[in-house]
Short mmCIF file of C-alpha atoms in Angstrom, two decimals:
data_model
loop_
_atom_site.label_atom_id
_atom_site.label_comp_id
_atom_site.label_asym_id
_atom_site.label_seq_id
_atom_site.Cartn_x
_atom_site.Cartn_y
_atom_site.Cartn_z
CA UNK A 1 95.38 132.48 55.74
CA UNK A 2 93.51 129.82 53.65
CA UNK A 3 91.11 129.21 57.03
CA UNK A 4 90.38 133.16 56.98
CA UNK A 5 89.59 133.29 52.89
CA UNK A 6 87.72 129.96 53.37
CA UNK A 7 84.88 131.85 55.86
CA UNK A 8 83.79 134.13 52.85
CA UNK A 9 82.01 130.70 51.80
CA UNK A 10 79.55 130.92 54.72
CA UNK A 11 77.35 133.68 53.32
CA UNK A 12 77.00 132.05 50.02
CA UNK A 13 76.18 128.37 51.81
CA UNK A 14 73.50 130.28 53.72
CA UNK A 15 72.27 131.98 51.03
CA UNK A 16 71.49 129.05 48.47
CA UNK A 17 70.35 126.95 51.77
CA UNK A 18 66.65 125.77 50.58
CA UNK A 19 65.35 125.60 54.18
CA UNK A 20 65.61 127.54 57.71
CA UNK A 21 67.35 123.78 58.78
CA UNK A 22 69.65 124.03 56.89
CA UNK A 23 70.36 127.50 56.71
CA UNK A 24 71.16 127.30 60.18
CA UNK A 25 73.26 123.35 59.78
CA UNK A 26 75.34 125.28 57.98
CA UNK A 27 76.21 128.01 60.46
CA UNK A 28 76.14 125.34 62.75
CA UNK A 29 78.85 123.37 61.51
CA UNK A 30 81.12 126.09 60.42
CA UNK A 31 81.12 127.11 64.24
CA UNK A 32 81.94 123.86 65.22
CA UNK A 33 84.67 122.56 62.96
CA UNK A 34 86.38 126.08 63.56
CA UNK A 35 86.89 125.72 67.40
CA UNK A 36 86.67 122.32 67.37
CA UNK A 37 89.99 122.40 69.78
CA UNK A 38 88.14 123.57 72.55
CA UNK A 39 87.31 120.10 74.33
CA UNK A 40 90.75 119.09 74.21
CA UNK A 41 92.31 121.99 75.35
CA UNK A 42 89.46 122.44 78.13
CA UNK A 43 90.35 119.00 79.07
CA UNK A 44 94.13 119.77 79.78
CA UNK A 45 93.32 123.13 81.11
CA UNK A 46 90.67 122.11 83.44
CA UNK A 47 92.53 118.92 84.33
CA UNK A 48 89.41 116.66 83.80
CA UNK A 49 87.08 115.26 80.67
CA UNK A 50 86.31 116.97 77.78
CA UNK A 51 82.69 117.42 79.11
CA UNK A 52 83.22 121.00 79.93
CA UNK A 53 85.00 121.68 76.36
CA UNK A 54 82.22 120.27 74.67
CA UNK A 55 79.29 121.98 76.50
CA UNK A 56 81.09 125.03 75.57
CA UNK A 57 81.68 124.58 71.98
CA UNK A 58 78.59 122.91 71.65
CA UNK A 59 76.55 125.72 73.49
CA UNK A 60 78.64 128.94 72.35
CA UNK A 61 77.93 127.39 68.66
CA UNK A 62 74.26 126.72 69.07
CA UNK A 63 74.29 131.01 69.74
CA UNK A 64 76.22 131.97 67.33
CA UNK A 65 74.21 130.00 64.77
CA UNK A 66 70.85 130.96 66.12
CA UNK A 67 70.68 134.61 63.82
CA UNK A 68 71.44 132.78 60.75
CA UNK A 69 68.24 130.36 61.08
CA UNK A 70 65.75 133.25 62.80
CA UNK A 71 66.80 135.61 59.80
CA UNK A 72 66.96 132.75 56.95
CA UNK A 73 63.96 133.62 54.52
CA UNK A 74 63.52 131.43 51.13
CA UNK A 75 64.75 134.75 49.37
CA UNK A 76 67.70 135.87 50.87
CA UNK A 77 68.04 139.76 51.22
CA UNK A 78 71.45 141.37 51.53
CA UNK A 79 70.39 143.46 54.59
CA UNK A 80 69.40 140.65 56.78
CA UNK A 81 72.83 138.92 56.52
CA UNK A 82 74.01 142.55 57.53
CA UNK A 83 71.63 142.23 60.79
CA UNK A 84 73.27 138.46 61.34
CA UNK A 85 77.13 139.80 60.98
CA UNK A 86 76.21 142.69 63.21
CA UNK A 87 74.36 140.11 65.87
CA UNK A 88 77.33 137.83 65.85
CA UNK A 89 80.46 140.55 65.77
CA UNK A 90 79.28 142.49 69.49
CA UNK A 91 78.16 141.40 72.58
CA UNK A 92 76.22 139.44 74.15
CA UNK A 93 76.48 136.85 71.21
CA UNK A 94 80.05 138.28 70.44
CA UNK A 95 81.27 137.52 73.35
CA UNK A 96 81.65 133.87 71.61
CA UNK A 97 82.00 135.54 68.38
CA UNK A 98 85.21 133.43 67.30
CA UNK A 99 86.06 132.92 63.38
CA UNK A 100 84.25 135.97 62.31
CA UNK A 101 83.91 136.28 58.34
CA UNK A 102 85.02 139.55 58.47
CA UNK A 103 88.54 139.39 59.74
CA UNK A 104 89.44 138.12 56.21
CA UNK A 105 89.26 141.88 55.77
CA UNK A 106 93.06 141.90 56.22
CA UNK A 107 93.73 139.85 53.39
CA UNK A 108 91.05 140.77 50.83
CA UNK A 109 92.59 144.65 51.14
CA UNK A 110 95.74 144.98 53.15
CA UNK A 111 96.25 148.28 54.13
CA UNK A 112 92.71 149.63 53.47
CA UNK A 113 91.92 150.44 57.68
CA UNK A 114 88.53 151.20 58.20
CA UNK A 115 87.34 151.57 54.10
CA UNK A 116 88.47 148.07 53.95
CA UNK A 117 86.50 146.52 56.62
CA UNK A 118 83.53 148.63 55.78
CA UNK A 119 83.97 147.33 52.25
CA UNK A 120 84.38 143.78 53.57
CA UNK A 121 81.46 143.82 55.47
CA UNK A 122 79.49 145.08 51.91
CA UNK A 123 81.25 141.73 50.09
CA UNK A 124 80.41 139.62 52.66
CA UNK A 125 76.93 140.54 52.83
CA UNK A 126 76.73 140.52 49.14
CA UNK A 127 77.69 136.94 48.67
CA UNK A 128 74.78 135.86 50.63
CA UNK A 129 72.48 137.22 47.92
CA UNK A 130 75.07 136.25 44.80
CA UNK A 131 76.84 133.27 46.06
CA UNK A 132 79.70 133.27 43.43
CA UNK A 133 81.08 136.20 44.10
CA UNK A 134 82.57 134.02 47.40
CA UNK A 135 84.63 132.54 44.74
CA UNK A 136 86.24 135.80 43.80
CA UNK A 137 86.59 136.84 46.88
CA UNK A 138 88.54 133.60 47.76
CA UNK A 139 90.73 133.68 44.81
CA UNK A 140 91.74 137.35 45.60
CA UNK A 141 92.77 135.95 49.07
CA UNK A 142 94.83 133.44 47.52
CA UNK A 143 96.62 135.93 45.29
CA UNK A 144 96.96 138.95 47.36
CA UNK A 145 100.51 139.22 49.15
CA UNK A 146 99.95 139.64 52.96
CA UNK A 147 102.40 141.89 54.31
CA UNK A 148 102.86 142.67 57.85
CA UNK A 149 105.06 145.30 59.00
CA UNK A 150 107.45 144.36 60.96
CA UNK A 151 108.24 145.16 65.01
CA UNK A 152 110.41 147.83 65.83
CA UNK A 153 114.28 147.75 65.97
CA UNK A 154 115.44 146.62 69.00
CA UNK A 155 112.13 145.09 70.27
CA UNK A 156 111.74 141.51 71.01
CA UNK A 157 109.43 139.25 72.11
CA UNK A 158 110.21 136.38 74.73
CA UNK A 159 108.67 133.07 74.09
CA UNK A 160 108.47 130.57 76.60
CA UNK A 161 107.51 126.97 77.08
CA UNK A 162 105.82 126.21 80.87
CA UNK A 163 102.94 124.31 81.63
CA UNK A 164 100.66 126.48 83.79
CA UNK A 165 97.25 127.25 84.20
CA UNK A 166 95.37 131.12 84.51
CA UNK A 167 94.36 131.30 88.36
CA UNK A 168 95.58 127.61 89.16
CA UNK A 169 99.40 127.15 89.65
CA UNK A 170 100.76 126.83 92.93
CA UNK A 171 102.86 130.17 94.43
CA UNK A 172 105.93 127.86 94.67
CA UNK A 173 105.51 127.24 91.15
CA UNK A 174 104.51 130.65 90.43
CA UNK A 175 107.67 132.08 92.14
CA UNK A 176 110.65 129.16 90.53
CA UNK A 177 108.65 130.02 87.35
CA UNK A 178 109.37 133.92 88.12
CA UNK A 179 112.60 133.58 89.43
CA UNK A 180 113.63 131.37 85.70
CA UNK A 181 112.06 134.79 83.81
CA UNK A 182 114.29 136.77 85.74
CA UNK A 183 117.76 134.74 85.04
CA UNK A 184 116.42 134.80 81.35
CA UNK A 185 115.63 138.42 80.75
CA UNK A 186 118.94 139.48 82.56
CA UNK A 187 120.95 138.39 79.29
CA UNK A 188 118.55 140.52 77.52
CA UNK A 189 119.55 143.63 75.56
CA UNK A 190 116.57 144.30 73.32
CA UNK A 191 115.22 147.98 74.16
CA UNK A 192 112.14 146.77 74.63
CA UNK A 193 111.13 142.78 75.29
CA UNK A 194 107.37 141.42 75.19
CA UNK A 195 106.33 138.11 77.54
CA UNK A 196 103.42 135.92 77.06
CA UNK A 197 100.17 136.61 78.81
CA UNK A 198 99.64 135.81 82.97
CA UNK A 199 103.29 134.27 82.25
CA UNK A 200 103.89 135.80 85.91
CA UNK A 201 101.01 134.20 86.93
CA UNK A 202 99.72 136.73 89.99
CA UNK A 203 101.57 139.94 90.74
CA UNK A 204 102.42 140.48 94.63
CA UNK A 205 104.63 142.10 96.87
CA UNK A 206 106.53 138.88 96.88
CA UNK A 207 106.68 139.27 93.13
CA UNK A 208 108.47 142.45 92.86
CA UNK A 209 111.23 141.04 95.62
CA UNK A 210 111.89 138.61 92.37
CA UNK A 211 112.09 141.54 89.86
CA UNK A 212 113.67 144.55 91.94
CA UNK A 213 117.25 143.56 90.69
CA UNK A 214 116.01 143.31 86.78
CA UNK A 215 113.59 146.19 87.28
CA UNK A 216 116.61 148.56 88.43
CA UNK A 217 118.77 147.19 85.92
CA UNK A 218 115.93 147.39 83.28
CA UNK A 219 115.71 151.37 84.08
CA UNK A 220 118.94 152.26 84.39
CA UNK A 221 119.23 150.80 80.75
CA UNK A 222 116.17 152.37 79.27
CA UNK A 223 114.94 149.09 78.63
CA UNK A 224 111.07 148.16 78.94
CA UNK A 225 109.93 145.18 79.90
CA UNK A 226 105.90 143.89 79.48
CA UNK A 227 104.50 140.59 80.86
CA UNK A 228 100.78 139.08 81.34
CA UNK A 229 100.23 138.87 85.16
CA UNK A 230 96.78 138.27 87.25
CA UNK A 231 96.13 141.30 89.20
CA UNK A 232 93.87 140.67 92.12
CA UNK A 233 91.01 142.89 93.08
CA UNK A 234 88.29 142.51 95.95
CA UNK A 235 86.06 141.10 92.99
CA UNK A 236 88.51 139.26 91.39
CA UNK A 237 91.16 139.64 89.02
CA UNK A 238 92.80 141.59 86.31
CA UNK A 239 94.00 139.85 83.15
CA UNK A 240 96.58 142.54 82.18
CA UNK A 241 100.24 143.72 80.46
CA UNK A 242 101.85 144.92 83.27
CA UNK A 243 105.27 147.65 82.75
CA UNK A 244 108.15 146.37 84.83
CA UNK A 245 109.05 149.00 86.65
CA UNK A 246 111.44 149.99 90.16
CA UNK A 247 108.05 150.78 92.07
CA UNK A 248 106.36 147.58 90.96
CA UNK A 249 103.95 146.73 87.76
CA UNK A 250 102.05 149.29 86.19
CA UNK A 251 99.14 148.15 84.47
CA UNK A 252 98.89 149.20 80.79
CA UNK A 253 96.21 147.02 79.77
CA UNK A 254 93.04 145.16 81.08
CA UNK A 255 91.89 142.81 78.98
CA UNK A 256 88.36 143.58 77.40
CA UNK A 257 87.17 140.02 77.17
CA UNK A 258 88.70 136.82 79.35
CA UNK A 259 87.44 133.36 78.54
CA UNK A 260 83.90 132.36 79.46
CA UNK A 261 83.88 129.60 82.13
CA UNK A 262 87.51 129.21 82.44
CA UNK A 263 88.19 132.86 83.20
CA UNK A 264 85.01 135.43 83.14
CA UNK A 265 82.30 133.68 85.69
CA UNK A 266 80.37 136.37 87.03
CA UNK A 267 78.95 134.38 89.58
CA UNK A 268 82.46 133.89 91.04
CA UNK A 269 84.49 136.64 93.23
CA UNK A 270 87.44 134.28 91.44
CA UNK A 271 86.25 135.63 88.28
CA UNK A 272 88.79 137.42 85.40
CA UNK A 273 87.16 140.99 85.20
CA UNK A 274 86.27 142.33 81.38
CA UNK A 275 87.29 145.85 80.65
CA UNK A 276 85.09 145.31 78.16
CA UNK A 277 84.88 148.09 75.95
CA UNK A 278 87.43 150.69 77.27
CA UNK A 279 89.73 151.96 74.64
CA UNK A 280 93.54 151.52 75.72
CA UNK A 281 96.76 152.21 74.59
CA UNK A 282 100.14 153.16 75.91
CA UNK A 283 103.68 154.91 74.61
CA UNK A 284 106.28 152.20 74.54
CA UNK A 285 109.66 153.46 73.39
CA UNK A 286 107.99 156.48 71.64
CA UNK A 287 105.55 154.66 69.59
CA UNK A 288 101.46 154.10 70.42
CA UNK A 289 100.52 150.61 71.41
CA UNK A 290 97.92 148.66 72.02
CA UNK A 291 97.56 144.96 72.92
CA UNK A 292 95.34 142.08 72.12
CA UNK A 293 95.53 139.54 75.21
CA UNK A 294 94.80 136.02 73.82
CA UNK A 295 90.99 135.07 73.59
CA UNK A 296 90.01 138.50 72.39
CA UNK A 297 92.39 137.43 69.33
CA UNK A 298 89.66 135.18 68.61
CA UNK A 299 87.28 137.80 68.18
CA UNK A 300 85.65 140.74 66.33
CA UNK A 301 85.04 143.27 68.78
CA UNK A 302 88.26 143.69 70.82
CA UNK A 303 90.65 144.22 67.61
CA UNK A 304 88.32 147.25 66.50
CA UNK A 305 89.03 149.12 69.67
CA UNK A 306 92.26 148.12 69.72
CA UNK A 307 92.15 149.93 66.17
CA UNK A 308 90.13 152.70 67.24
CA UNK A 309 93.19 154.39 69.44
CA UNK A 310 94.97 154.47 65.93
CA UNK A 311 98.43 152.75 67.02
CA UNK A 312 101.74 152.31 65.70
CA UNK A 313 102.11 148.71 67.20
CA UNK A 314 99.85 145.66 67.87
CA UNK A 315 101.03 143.95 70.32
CA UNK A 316 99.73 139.58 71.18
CA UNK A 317 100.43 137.93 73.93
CA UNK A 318 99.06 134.77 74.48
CA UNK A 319 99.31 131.63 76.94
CA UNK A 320 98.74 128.64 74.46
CA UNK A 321 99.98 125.98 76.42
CA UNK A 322 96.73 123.98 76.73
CA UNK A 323 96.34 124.04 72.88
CA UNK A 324 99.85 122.42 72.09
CA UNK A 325 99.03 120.76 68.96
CA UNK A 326 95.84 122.27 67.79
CA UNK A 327 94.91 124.48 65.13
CA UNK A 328 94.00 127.52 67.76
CA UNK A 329 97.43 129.25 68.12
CA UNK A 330 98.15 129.29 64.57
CA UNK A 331 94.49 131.08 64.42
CA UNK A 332 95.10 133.50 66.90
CA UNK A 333 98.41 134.10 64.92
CA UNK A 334 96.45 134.38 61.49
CA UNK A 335 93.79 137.03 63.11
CA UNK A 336 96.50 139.09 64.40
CA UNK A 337 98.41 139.05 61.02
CA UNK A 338 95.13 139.92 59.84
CA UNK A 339 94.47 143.01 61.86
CA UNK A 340 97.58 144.11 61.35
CA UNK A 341 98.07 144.39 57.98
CA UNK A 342 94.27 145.32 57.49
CA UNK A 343 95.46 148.63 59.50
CA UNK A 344 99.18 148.94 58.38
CA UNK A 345 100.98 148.58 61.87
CA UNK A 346 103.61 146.70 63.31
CA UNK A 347 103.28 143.80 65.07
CA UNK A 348 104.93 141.57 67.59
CA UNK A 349 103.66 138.89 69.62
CA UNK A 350 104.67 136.47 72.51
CA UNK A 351 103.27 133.09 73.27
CA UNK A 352 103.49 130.63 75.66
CA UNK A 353 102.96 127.02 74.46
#
């Protein structure tokens, strides 16, 4: 929570910058050092160098920093770091929109919904024009409890431990990895039980043949079961929270925004395909959902339509295991907290690292 009160520092560096260099330095750097995970964790995910990591931090950061130089003026005016937060929070540029200012929202007022991220994004905008008031804005941080609610009774999530990669593991692999899910979640007696994202890596015919024995079991019981699974289209694929059911999966949630390079290419039919920004949620056990899949953790965009289908949970799932020993999980864990308690809902989330 430090890392999210620590951001409210960016306006105030940008606003006592004495030149459009360093004005934009400044945004520079704070884009950097905050995913500066990303070429290690491209390098285990893609299996090669860290060339590809860098050439995406380095290039996703040279965008996100351009507003804050083309806006920069020797006098700052509030309403121009309003333009930048707005340039940086949607697509296209918030796409790579990661660490957003703004998410401190959640710990400045806890509780607040939408007043308290429209009053955030005043504050914010306000310490680029008075740059101590980032100071009191980072103290109340500090001092204000965060308090998330906590999951349901008799939910659970199911954290696992497999090294895998989205699109990439073998379907012997794919199907031992299943079939140890399966032995697993058949000493389960949570109502309902939460898995990681694409921990079923893709979802097939041969797939439900693994599950048909927990799926009837899982019905008979009342018992819900969600997991991440790759669902393949002619144009490519799903990244989606899938419903175990007797029939097979039913999707309950696309994910708005995959990965760039590693997952959305659209110049690849192997692409992950965006829902981009299609409001969903679903009725698990009796209560409104909706899910945040990973990446869109990350960023600005995805939470608020999460937020905008008022629910009564948040559910994360995440696949992490690329990042094992990096800052990024316990990020993605922060910015969930974040959300959560910015909006008052439960939350429960699954990883796997």
């Amino acid at each position: 929570m430090i890392l999210l009160g620590a951001a409210l520092f960016l306006p105030s560096f940008w606003g006592i910058a004495h030149s459009r260099l360093l004005a934009w330095l400044i945004a520079l750097t704070y884009y950097l050092v905050a995913a500066r995970d990303i070429p290690a964790g491209a390098a285990v995910f893609f299996g090669q160098g860290t060339q590809n990591g860098w050439l995406l931090l380095i290039g996703a950061s040279l965008l996100l920093s351009l507003p804050y130089a083309l806006l920069w003026r020797r006098n700052p005016a509030i309403w121009r770091f309003a333009v930048i937060l707005v340039l940086v929070s949607v697509p296209p540029i918030g796409i790579v929109g990661w660490t957003n200012p703004l998410t401190a929202a959640g710990v400045l007022l806890p509780g607040w919904g939408w007043f308290g991220l429209g009053a955030t994004f005043v504050a914010v905008c306000l310490a680029s024009r008075f740059p101590l008031l980032a100071i009191l804005w980072f103290m109340v941080s500090m001092v204000t409890p965060l308090s998330v609610k906590a999951p349901p009774p008799h939910w659970a999530a199911v954290n696992t431990s497999y090294l895998m990669a989205s699109g990439s593991t073998s379907g012997l692999t794919a199907a031992q990895r299943q079939q140890s899910l399966v032995d697993q979640l058949m000493r389960r007696n949570e109502r309902v039980l939460i898995l990681p994202e694409t921990i079923v890596g893709q979802w097939s015919d041969a797939s439900l043949f693994l599950w048909d024995e927990l799926a009837r079991r899982a019905e008979g019981r009342g018992q819900t079961i969600l997991f991440g699974a790759e669902l393949p289209t002619q144009k490519g694929y799903k990244n989606a929270a899938v419903r175990l059911t007797s029939a097979g999966g039913d999707p309950v949630y696309q994910q708005l925004m995959p990965v760039p390079v590693s997952m959305w290419r659209p110049w690849s039919d192997q692409s992950a395909l965006p829902a981009w920004f299609a409001p969903q949620s679903v009725e698990i056990d009796g209560r409104r959902s909706a899910f945040l899949i990973c990446y869109e953790q990350l960023l600005f965009w995805p939470p608020l339509v999460a937020m905008s289908t008022d629910p009564d949970v948040l559910i994360g799932m995440s696949n992490d295991w690329w990042a094992r020993g990096g800052d990024i999980p316990a990020i993605q864990v922060s910015a969930l907290k974040a959300w959560a308690s910015l909006f008052d809902k439960s939350l429960i989330y699954a990883v796997n690292r």
